[in-house]
CSV table of C-alpha atoms and ligand atoms in Angstrom, one decimal:
chain,number,residue,atom,x,y,z
A,1,GLU,CA,-26.5,-2.5,-17.7
A,2,ILE,CA,-25.0,-4.5,-14.8
A,3,ALA,CA,-27.0,-3.9,-11.3
A,4,GLU,CA,-24.6,-2.6,-8.5
A,5,ASN,CA,-25.2,-5.6,-6.5
A,6,VAL,CA,-24.6,-8.6,-9.0
A,7,CYS,CA,-21.5,-9.4,-6.9
A,8,ARG,CA,-23.6,-11.2,-4.4
A,9,GLU,CA,-23.9,-14.0,-6.4
A,10,GLN,CA,-21.5,-16.9,-7.3
A,11,ALA,CA,-23.5,-18.5,-9.8
A,12,VAL,CA,-21.7,-20.4,-12.8
A,13,GLY,CA,-22.8,-18.3,-16.0
A,14,ARG,CA,-23.1,-15.2,-13.8
A,15,GLU,CA,-20.6,-12.3,-13.9
A,16,LEU,CA,-17.4,-13.3,-11.9
A,17,CYS,CA,-16.5,-10.6,-9.6
A,18,PRO,CA,-13.2,-10.3,-8.3
A,19,GLU,CA,-13.0,-11.7,-4.8
A,20,LEU,CA,-9.0,-12.0,-4.1
A,21,PHE,CA,-7.5,-8.4,-3.6
A,22,LEU,CA,-3.6,-8.0,-3.8
A,23,LEU,CA,-3.2,-4.8,-1.8
A,24,GLY,CA,-0.1,-2.7,-1.1
A,25,ALA,CA,0.9,-0.2,-0.6
A,26,GLN,CA,2.5,0.5,-3.8
A,27,LYS,CA,6.1,0.1,-4.1
A,28,CYS,CA,5.9,-3.0,-1.4
A,29,GLY,CA,6.8,-5.5,-4.1
A,30,SER,CA,3.0,-6.3,-5.1
A,31,THR,CA,3.9,-7.3,-8.8
A,32,ALA,CA,6.6,-9.7,-7.4
A,33,VAL,CA,3.9,-11.5,-5.4
A,34,PHE,CA,1.5,-11.6,-8.4
A,35,ARG,CA,4.1,-13.1,-10.4
A,36,ALA,CA,4.9,-15.9,-7.7
A,37,LEU,CA,1.4,-16.8,-7.5
A,38,THR,CA,0.9,-17.2,-11.0
A,39,GLU,CA,4.2,-18.5,-12.3
A,40,ASN,CA,5.8,-19.9,-9.5
A,41,PHE,CA,2.8,-21.4,-7.6
A,42,LYS,CA,0.5,-21.7,-11.2
A,43,LEU,CA,-2.3,-20.5,-9.8
A,44,ASP,CA,-5.0,-19.4,-12.4
A,45,LEU,CA,-6.4,-16.2,-11.7
A,46,THR,CA,-8.5,-14.3,-13.9
A,47,LEU,CA,-7.4,-10.8,-14.5
A,48,PRO,CA,-9.9,-8.0,-15.8
A,49,VAL,CA,-9.6,-7.8,-19.7
A,50,GLY,CA,-10.0,-4.6,-22.2
A,51,ILE,CA,-9.2,-1.8,-19.4
A,52,PRO,CA,-5.9,0.2,-19.3
A,53,LEU,CA,-3.8,-1.2,-16.2
A,54,VAL,CA,-5.1,-4.7,-16.3
A,55,LYS,CA,-3.5,-6.1,-13.0
A,56,GLU,CA,-4.8,-2.9,-11.6
A,57,PRO,CA,-8.2,-1.6,-12.6
A,58,GLN,CA,-8.3,1.0,-10.0
A,59,PHE,CA,-11.9,1.2,-10.2
A,60,PHE,CA,-12.3,1.8,-6.1
A,61,ASN,CA,-10.2,4.9,-6.2
A,62,TYR,CA,-9.9,6.5,-9.6
A,63,PHE,CA,-12.3,5.2,-11.9
A,64,TYR,CA,-15.5,4.8,-9.7
A,65,ASP,CA,-17.2,7.0,-11.9
A,66,ARG,CA,-16.9,4.7,-14.7
A,67,GLY,CA,-19.6,2.5,-13.1
A,68,TRP,CA,-20.1,-1.2,-12.1
A,69,SER,CA,-20.4,-2.2,-15.8
A,70,TRP,CA,-17.1,-1.1,-16.9
A,71,TYR,CA,-15.2,-2.9,-14.0
A,72,ILE,CA,-17.6,-6.1,-13.5
A,73,GLY,CA,-18.0,-6.7,-17.4
A,74,ALA,CA,-14.0,-6.7,-17.8
A,75,TYR,CA,-14.1,-9.9,-15.6
A,76,GLY,CA,-16.6,-11.9,-17.8
A,77,LEU,CA,-18.5,-14.7,-16.7
A,78,ARG,CA,-18.0,-17.3,-14.3
A,79,LYS,CA,-17.0,-20.6,-15.8
A,80,SER,CA,-16.4,-22.8,-12.8
A,81,THR,CA,-17.3,-22.3,-9.3
A,82,ASP,CA,-13.6,-22.5,-8.2
A,83,GLN,CA,-12.7,-19.5,-10.5
A,84,VAL,CA,-11.4,-16.7,-8.8
A,85,GLY,CA,-11.1,-13.0,-10.2
A,86,ILE,CA,-8.2,-10.7,-8.8
A,87,ASP,CA,-7.8,-7.2,-8.6
A,88,ALA,CA,-4.2,-6.2,-7.8
A,89,SER,CA,-4.9,-2.3,-7.4
A,90,ALA,CA,-2.1,-2.2,-4.4
A,91,ASP,CA,-3.1,1.4,-4.4
A,92,TYR,CA,-6.5,1.1,-2.9
A,93,THR,CA,-4.8,1.2,0.7
A,94,ALA,CA,-4.1,4.9,0.1
A,95,PHE,CA,-7.8,5.9,-0.4
A,96,ALA,CA,-10.0,5.9,2.6
A,97,GLN,CA,-13.1,5.4,0.5
A,98,ALA,CA,-11.9,2.2,-1.1
A,99,PRO,CA,-12.7,-0.4,1.5
A,100,VAL,CA,-16.5,1.5,2.0
A,101,ARG,CA,-17.1,0.9,-1.9
A,102,ILE,CA,-15.7,-2.3,-1.8
A,103,GLN,CA,-17.9,-3.4,1.2
A,104,ALA,CA,-21.2,-1.8,-0.2
A,105,GLY,CA,-20.8,-3.3,-3.8
A,106,MET,CA,-19.1,-6.8,-3.6
A,107,ASN,CA,-20.2,-10.0,-1.6
A,108,ALA,CA,-18.0,-8.8,1.7
A,109,GLU,CA,-17.8,-12.1,3.2
A,110,ARG,CA,-16.4,-13.8,0.1
A,111,LEU,CA,-13.2,-11.4,-0.2
A,112,ARG,CA,-9.8,-11.9,0.7
A,113,PHE,CA,-7.1,-9.4,0.8
A,114,ILE,CA,-3.5,-10.1,0.5
A,115,MET,CA,-1.8,-7.2,2.0
A,116,ILE,CA,2.2,-6.3,1.8
A,117,MET,CA,3.9,-3.9,3.9
A,118,ARG,CA,7.4,-2.7,3.6
A,119,ASP,CA,9.5,-0.2,5.6
A,120,PRO,CA,7.6,2.8,5.0
A,121,VAL,CA,10.8,4.8,4.5
A,122,GLN,CA,12.1,2.5,1.7
A,123,ARG,CA,8.6,2.5,0.3
A,124,ALA,CA,8.4,6.2,0.3
A,125,TYR,CA,11.9,6.7,-1.4
A,126,SER,CA,10.9,3.8,-4.0
A,127,TRP,CA,7.9,5.8,-4.8
A,128,TYR,CA,10.1,9.0,-4.9
A,129,THR,CA,12.2,7.1,-7.4
A,130,HIS,CA,9.2,5.9,-9.5
A,131,VAL,CA,8.0,9.7,-9.9
A,132,HIS,CA,11.6,10.5,-11.4
A,133,ALA,CA,11.6,7.7,-13.6
A,134,PHE,CA,7.8,7.7,-14.9
A,135,GLY,CA,5.9,10.4,-13.6
A,136,MET,CA,7.8,13.7,-14.3
A,137,PHE,CA,6.1,14.5,-17.3
A,138,TYR,CA,2.7,15.2,-15.3
A,139,GLU,CA,2.9,19.0,-14.8
A,140,ASN,CA,1.4,18.8,-11.1
A,141,TYR,CA,3.9,16.6,-10.3
A,142,ARG,CA,6.7,18.7,-11.6
A,143,GLU,CA,5.2,21.8,-9.8
A,144,ALA,CA,4.6,20.0,-6.6
A,145,TYR,CA,8.5,19.0,-6.8
A,146,LEU,CA,9.7,21.9,-7.9
A,147,CYS,CA,8.6,23.7,-4.7
A,148,PHE,CA,11.2,21.2,-3.0
A,149,ASP,CA,13.9,21.6,-5.5
A,150,TYR,CA,12.9,17.8,-6.3
A,151,LYS,CA,14.6,16.7,-2.9
A,152,PHE,CA,13.2,13.6,-1.2
A,153,SER,CA,15.0,14.9,2.1
A,154,LEU,CA,13.1,18.3,2.0
A,155,MET,CA,9.7,16.8,1.3
A,156,SER,CA,10.3,14.2,4.0
A,157,LYS,CA,11.0,17.4,6.5
A,158,TYR,CA,7.5,19.1,5.5
A,159,ALA,CA,5.4,16.3,5.1
A,160,THR,CA,6.1,15.1,8.2
A,161,GLU,CA,5.3,18.3,10.2
A,162,ALA,CA,1.8,18.5,8.4
A,163,ILE,CA,1.0,15.0,8.8
A,164,ALA,CA,2.1,14.8,12.1
A,165,LYS,CA,0.0,17.7,13.0
A,166,CYS,CA,-3.0,16.2,11.2
A,167,MET,CA,-2.5,12.7,13.5
A,168,LEU,CA,-2.3,14.5,16.6
A,169,ALA,CA,-5.8,16.0,15.8
A,170,ALA,CA,-7.6,13.0,14.4
A,171,GLY,CA,-8.2,11.0,17.7
A,172,SER,CA,-8.3,7.3,18.1
A,173,PRO,CA,-6.6,4.9,15.8
A,174,PRO,CA,-9.6,4.0,13.5
A,175,GLU,CA,-10.2,7.8,12.8
A,176,VAL,CA,-6.6,8.6,11.9
A,177,PHE,CA,-6.2,7.3,8.3
A,178,PRO,CA,-9.5,8.7,7.0
A,179,ALA,CA,-8.6,12.1,8.5
A,180,CYS,CA,-5.0,12.3,7.3
A,181,TYR,CA,-4.7,10.2,4.3
A,182,HIS,CA,-3.1,12.3,1.1
A,183,THR,CA,-6.7,13.5,-0.1
A,184,ALA,CA,-8.5,13.9,3.1
A,185,ARG,CA,-10.7,16.9,3.6
A,186,SER,CA,-11.5,16.3,7.3
A,187,GLN,CA,-12.7,18.6,9.8
A,188,ALA,CA,-9.8,17.9,11.9
A,189,TYR,CA,-7.5,19.3,9.4
A,190,PRO,CA,-7.6,21.1,6.4
A,191,SER,CA,-6.9,19.1,2.9
A,192,TYR,CA,-3.2,18.7,2.0
A,193,HIS,CA,-4.0,19.9,-1.5
A,194,ASP,CA,-4.7,23.7,-0.2
A,195,HIS,CA,-1.9,23.3,2.1
A,196,HIS,CA,0.3,26.2,1.3
A,197,VAL,CA,3.5,26.4,3.5
A,198,TYR,CA,6.8,28.4,2.9
A,199,ILE,CA,9.7,26.4,2.1
A,200,GLU,CA,12.6,28.0,3.8
A,201,GLU,CA,15.2,26.2,1.7
A,202,THR,CA,13.9,27.3,-1.7
A,203,GLY,CA,12.0,30.2,-0.9
A,204,MET,CA,8.9,28.8,-2.7
A,205,THR,CA,5.4,28.0,-1.3
A,206,THR,CA,3.9,24.5,-2.1
A,207,ALA,CA,1.7,23.5,-4.5
A,208,TYR,CA,-0.1,20.1,-5.0
A,209,PHE,CA,1.1,19.1,-1.4
A,210,ASP,CA,-1.4,16.2,-1.6
A,211,ILE,CA,1.1,14.8,-4.2
A,212,ILE,CA,3.8,15.0,-1.7
A,213,ALA,CA,1.8,13.9,1.4
A,214,TYR,CA,1.0,10.5,-0.4
A,215,HIS,CA,4.7,9.5,-0.4
A,216,PHE,CA,4.3,9.2,3.3
A,217,THR,CA,0.8,8.9,4.2
A,218,SER,CA,0.8,5.5,2.1
A,219,GLY,CA,3.3,3.9,4.6
A,220,LEU,CA,0.9,4.8,7.7
A,221,TYR,CA,0.2,1.0,7.6
A,222,GLY,CA,-1.2,0.6,11.3
A,223,TYR,CA,-3.7,3.4,10.8
A,224,ILE,CA,-4.7,1.9,7.4
A,225,LEU,CA,-5.3,-1.3,8.8
A,226,SER,CA,-7.7,-0.1,11.8
A,227,HIS,CA,-9.5,1.6,9.1
A,228,TRP,CA,-9.9,-1.5,6.9
A,229,PHE,CA,-10.9,-3.8,10.0
A,230,LYS,CA,-13.6,-1.4,10.3
A,231,PHE,CA,-15.4,-3.0,7.2
A,232,PHE,CA,-13.8,-6.7,7.0
A,233,ARG,CA,-12.9,-9.4,9.4
A,234,PRO,CA,-9.3,-10.2,10.5
A,235,GLU,CA,-9.7,-13.5,8.9
A,236,GLN,CA,-10.0,-12.1,5.6
A,237,PHE,CA,-6.7,-10.7,5.6
A,238,CYS,CA,-3.2,-12.5,4.9
A,239,PHE,CA,-0.2,-10.1,5.3
A,240,LEU,CA,3.0,-10.3,3.8
A,241,VAL,CA,6.3,-8.4,4.7
A,242,TYR,CA,8.5,-7.4,2.0
A,243,GLU,CA,11.6,-7.8,3.9
A,244,ASN,CA,10.6,-11.0,5.1
A,245,MET,CA,9.8,-12.3,1.8
A,246,VAL,CA,12.9,-10.8,0.5
A,247,GLU,CA,15.1,-13.2,2.9
A,248,ASN,CA,12.8,-16.1,2.9
A,249,PRO,CA,10.0,-16.3,0.1
A,250,LEU,CA,8.9,-19.7,0.7
A,251,SER,CA,8.1,-19.2,4.4
A,252,GLU,CA,6.9,-16.1,3.9
A,253,LEU,CA,4.5,-16.8,1.0
A,254,ALA,CA,3.3,-19.4,3.2
A,255,TYR,CA,1.1,-16.8,5.2
A,256,LEU,CA,-1.0,-16.7,1.9
A,257,LYS,CA,-2.5,-20.4,2.3
A,258,PRO,CA,-5.5,-19.3,4.3
A,259,CYS,CA,-6.6,-16.6,1.5
A,260,ILE,CA,-5.9,-19.1,-1.3
A,261,GLU,CA,-7.6,-21.9,0.3
A,262,HIS,CA,-10.8,-19.9,1.1
A,263,PHE,CA,-11.5,-20.4,-2.7
A,264,GLY,CA,-10.9,-24.1,-2.6
A,265,ARG,CA,-7.5,-23.5,-4.2
A,266,GLN,CA,-4.1,-24.9,-3.3
A,267,ILE,CA,-0.7,-23.5,-3.2
A,268,ASN,CA,1.9,-26.3,-2.9
A,269,LEU,CA,4.6,-25.2,-0.6
A,270,GLU,CA,6.2,-28.4,0.7
A,271,THR,CA,7.6,-29.5,-2.3
A,272,ARG,CA,9.3,-26.5,-4.4
A,273,SER,CA,12.0,-23.6,-3.2
A,274,VAL,CA,11.0,-20.3,-4.6
A,275,GLU,CA,12.7,-17.6,-5.7
A,276,LEU,CA,11.1,-14.2,-5.9
A,277,PRO,CA,10.7,-13.2,-9.4
A,278,LYS,CA,12.2,-9.6,-10.0
A,279,ALA,CA,9.5,-7.1,-10.9
A,280,ASN,CA,9.7,-3.2,-11.2
A,281,VAL,CA,13.3,-2.8,-10.0
A,282,GLN,CA,14.1,0.7,-10.7
A,283,VAL,CA,17.4,2.3,-11.5
A,284,CYS,CA,17.4,6.1,-11.6
A,285,LYS,CA,20.8,7.1,-11.4
A,286,ASN,CA,20.5,9.3,-14.6
A,287,CYS,CA,16.8,10.9,-13.6
A,288,ALA,CA,17.3,14.6,-14.0
A,289,TYR,CA,17.2,16.3,-10.6
A,290,TYR,CA,16.8,13.0,-8.4
A,291,GLU,CA,18.3,13.0,-5.2
A,292,GLN,CA,20.2,9.7,-4.8
A,293,LEU,CA,20.5,9.5,-1.2
A,294,SER,CA,23.5,7.3,0.2
A,295,GLU,CA,22.7,4.6,2.5
A,296,GLU,CA,23.5,6.8,5.4
A,297,SER,CA,21.7,9.5,4.2
A,298,LEU,CA,18.7,8.1,3.7
A,299,LYS,CA,19.0,6.8,7.3
A,300,THR,CA,19.1,10.1,8.7
A,301,VAL,CA,16.3,11.2,6.9
A,302,GLY,CA,14.6,8.1,7.7
A,303,ALA,CA,15.2,8.3,11.4
A,304,THR,CA,13.5,11.3,11.7
A,305,LEU,CA,10.5,9.6,9.6
A,306,HIS,CA,10.3,7.0,12.1
A,307,ARG,CA,10.6,9.0,15.0
A,308,GLU,CA,8.1,11.6,14.1
A,309,LEU,CA,5.7,10.2,11.7
A,310,TYR,CA,5.7,6.4,11.8
A,311,LEU,CA,6.6,5.1,15.4
A,312,ASP,CA,3.0,4.5,16.5
A,313,SER,CA,1.7,3.4,13.4
A,314,ASN,CA,4.7,0.5,13.3
A,315,GLU,CA,3.8,-0.5,16.8
A,316,LEU,CA,0.2,-0.6,15.8
A,317,VAL,CA,1.0,-3.0,12.8
A,318,ARG,CA,3.2,-5.1,15.2
A,319,ARG,CA,0.5,-5.2,17.6
A,320,SER,CA,-2.3,-6.1,15.3
A,321,LEU,CA,-0.4,-9.1,13.6
A,322,ARG,CA,0.9,-10.3,17.1
A,323,GLU,CA,-2.7,-10.1,18.8
A,324,LEU,CA,-5.0,-11.0,15.9
A,325,TYR,CA,-2.7,-13.4,13.9
A,326,ASN,CA,-0.2,-14.4,16.5
A,327,ARG,CA,2.8,-13.5,14.2
A,328,THR,CA,5.7,-12.1,16.1
A,329,ASP,CA,8.0,-11.7,13.0
A,330,VAL,CA,7.2,-8.4,11.6
A,331,LYS,CA,10.4,-6.9,11.2
A,332,LEU,CA,11.4,-3.7,13.2
A,333,TRP,CA,11.7,-1.2,10.5
A,334,GLU,CA,13.0,1.7,12.8
A,335,ILE,CA,16.3,-0.8,14.1
A,336,ASP,CA,17.9,-0.1,10.9
A,337,TYR,CA,18.1,3.6,11.3
A,338,GLY,CA,21.2,4.4,13.4
A,339,SER,CA,22.6,3.9,16.8
A,340,GLY,CA,21.1,6.0,19.5
A,341,TYR,CA,17.5,5.1,18.6
A,342,GLN,CA,15.5,5.0,21.8
A,343,LEU,CA,13.1,2.1,21.6
A,344,PRO,CA,10.0,2.5,23.5
A,345,GLY,CA,9.3,-0.1,26.0
A,346,SER,CA,6.5,-1.6,24.0
A,347,VAL,CA,8.7,-1.9,20.8
A,348,GLY,CA,11.6,-3.3,23.1
A,349,GLU,CA,9.0,-6.0,24.2
A,350,ASP,CA,8.1,-6.7,20.8
A,351,LEU,CA,11.7,-7.2,19.7
A,352,ARG,CA,12.0,-9.7,22.6
A,353,LEU,CA,9.1,-11.6,22.0
A,354,GLY,CA,10.2,-11.8,18.0
A,355,ALA,CA,13.4,-12.9,18.8
B,401,LIG,N1,12.8,-10.0,-6.0
B,401,LIG,C1,12.5,-8.9,-5.3
B,401,LIG,N2,13.5,-8.8,-4.5
B,401,LIG,C2,13.5,-7.5,-3.7
B,401,LIG,N3,12.8,-6.4,-4.1
B,401,LIG,C3,12.2,-6.6,-5.2
B,401,LIG,C4,11.7,-7.9,-6.0
B,401,LIG,N4,11.0,-7.9,-6.8
B,401,LIG,C5,10.5,-6.2,-6.9
B,401,LIG,N5,11.0,-5.7,-5.7
B,401,LIG,C6,11.1,-4.3,-5.5
B,401,LIG,O1,9.5,-4.0,-5.3
B,401,LIG,C7,9.5,-2.5,-5.6
B,401,LIG,C8,8.2,-2.6,-6.7
B,401,LIG,O2,7.2,-2.7,-6.0
B,401,LIG,P1,5.7,-2.9,-6.8
B,401,LIG,O3,5.9,-4.1,-7.8
B,401,LIG,O4,5.0,-3.3,-5.7
B,401,LIG,O5,5.6,-1.8,-7.5
B,401,LIG,S1,4.5,-1.0,-8.0
B,401,LIG,O6,3.5,-0.4,-6.8
B,401,LIG,O7,3.6,-2.0,-8.7
B,401,LIG,O8,4.8,0.1,-9.1
B,401,LIG,C9,10.8,-2.3,-6.2
B,401,LIG,O9,11.5,-1.6,-5.2
B,401,LIG,P2,12.5,-0.4,-5.5
B,401,LIG,O10,13.7,-1.2,-6.2
B,401,LIG,O11,13.2,0.0,-3.9
B,401,LIG,O12,12.1,0.9,-6.1
B,401,LIG,C10,11.6,-3.4,-6.3
B,401,LIG,O13,13.0,-3.6,-6.7
């Protein structure tokens, strides 16, 4: 039996514990980043062996009850001092208890976290597409979707109402995510799971509403960050912005340097040009009941989501990255959502600083 505190040592011959975490949210391009690290930069990172989703052990969210032996055992023993174990469960960011458990059980000071962010609207729509492509055989997903006639636009509308109400009741930024993430059962707000609301457009009442909320709460990056910052120091994080990465992979991936060099390893950014590997590109044209939104329709839905759900969170991201990392190049996701969109003063300021 492996003891819970075994990860506090780094001795060769003892258990190698994962120390590099590749976090999302999901659908932010984490598979492409993983491939860039291992294929383009030829970084030898140790993955767990013998557990179902190798790259994503999902221990600190879904499989915690399988125990530490299951998780740590899968990484084997340390062969050298600079060996690095990686856990690329992007989804840890969607669970408030994940950083609590990581801090409690791992060698917290040693850890580094790569966190990727993407326009939360595009991300949510990508997850919706993913569910149509891969998740509709789960009965609870089908039932949750059925109430909305399987439509992303309807889900957005009702999820925005519920989540915005929760955020209003939640208090200061660090409190928002634990109170309002998709499986939250806070005093401030009853759980989404038991949130039964009548959908006017379909004449049905919601079931498994937490499944719907998940699409949208996973994009509240600003609040996710202020939650993780309760457990780890800013120096332990390296941020990637999906849109920047697509536009200029090399200069965006350069932000990973401190998180890699921390382990005595190098990524050579000077000599090679890097193309971001294409991974998990989804096509759902023939998915049954799939609401394929035109660019224009997604902009209409997205403008409301940004205005009513993401605005403060997005601002928090930009402010955190500017103040803590001196970064002013975080994409203004809201700006793509149509003319007439009123930027608040502080966002306008960010825009000027970023220009
Ligand atoms: N090279 C490159 N350039 C641009 N976009 C890319 C690239 N590689 C992956 N992707 C897009 O990333 C989305 C998948 O993200 P993830 O790998 O994090 O998905 S998952 O959470 O692991 O399922 C998925 O987004 P959507 O296409 O919007 O669904 C991928 O298309």
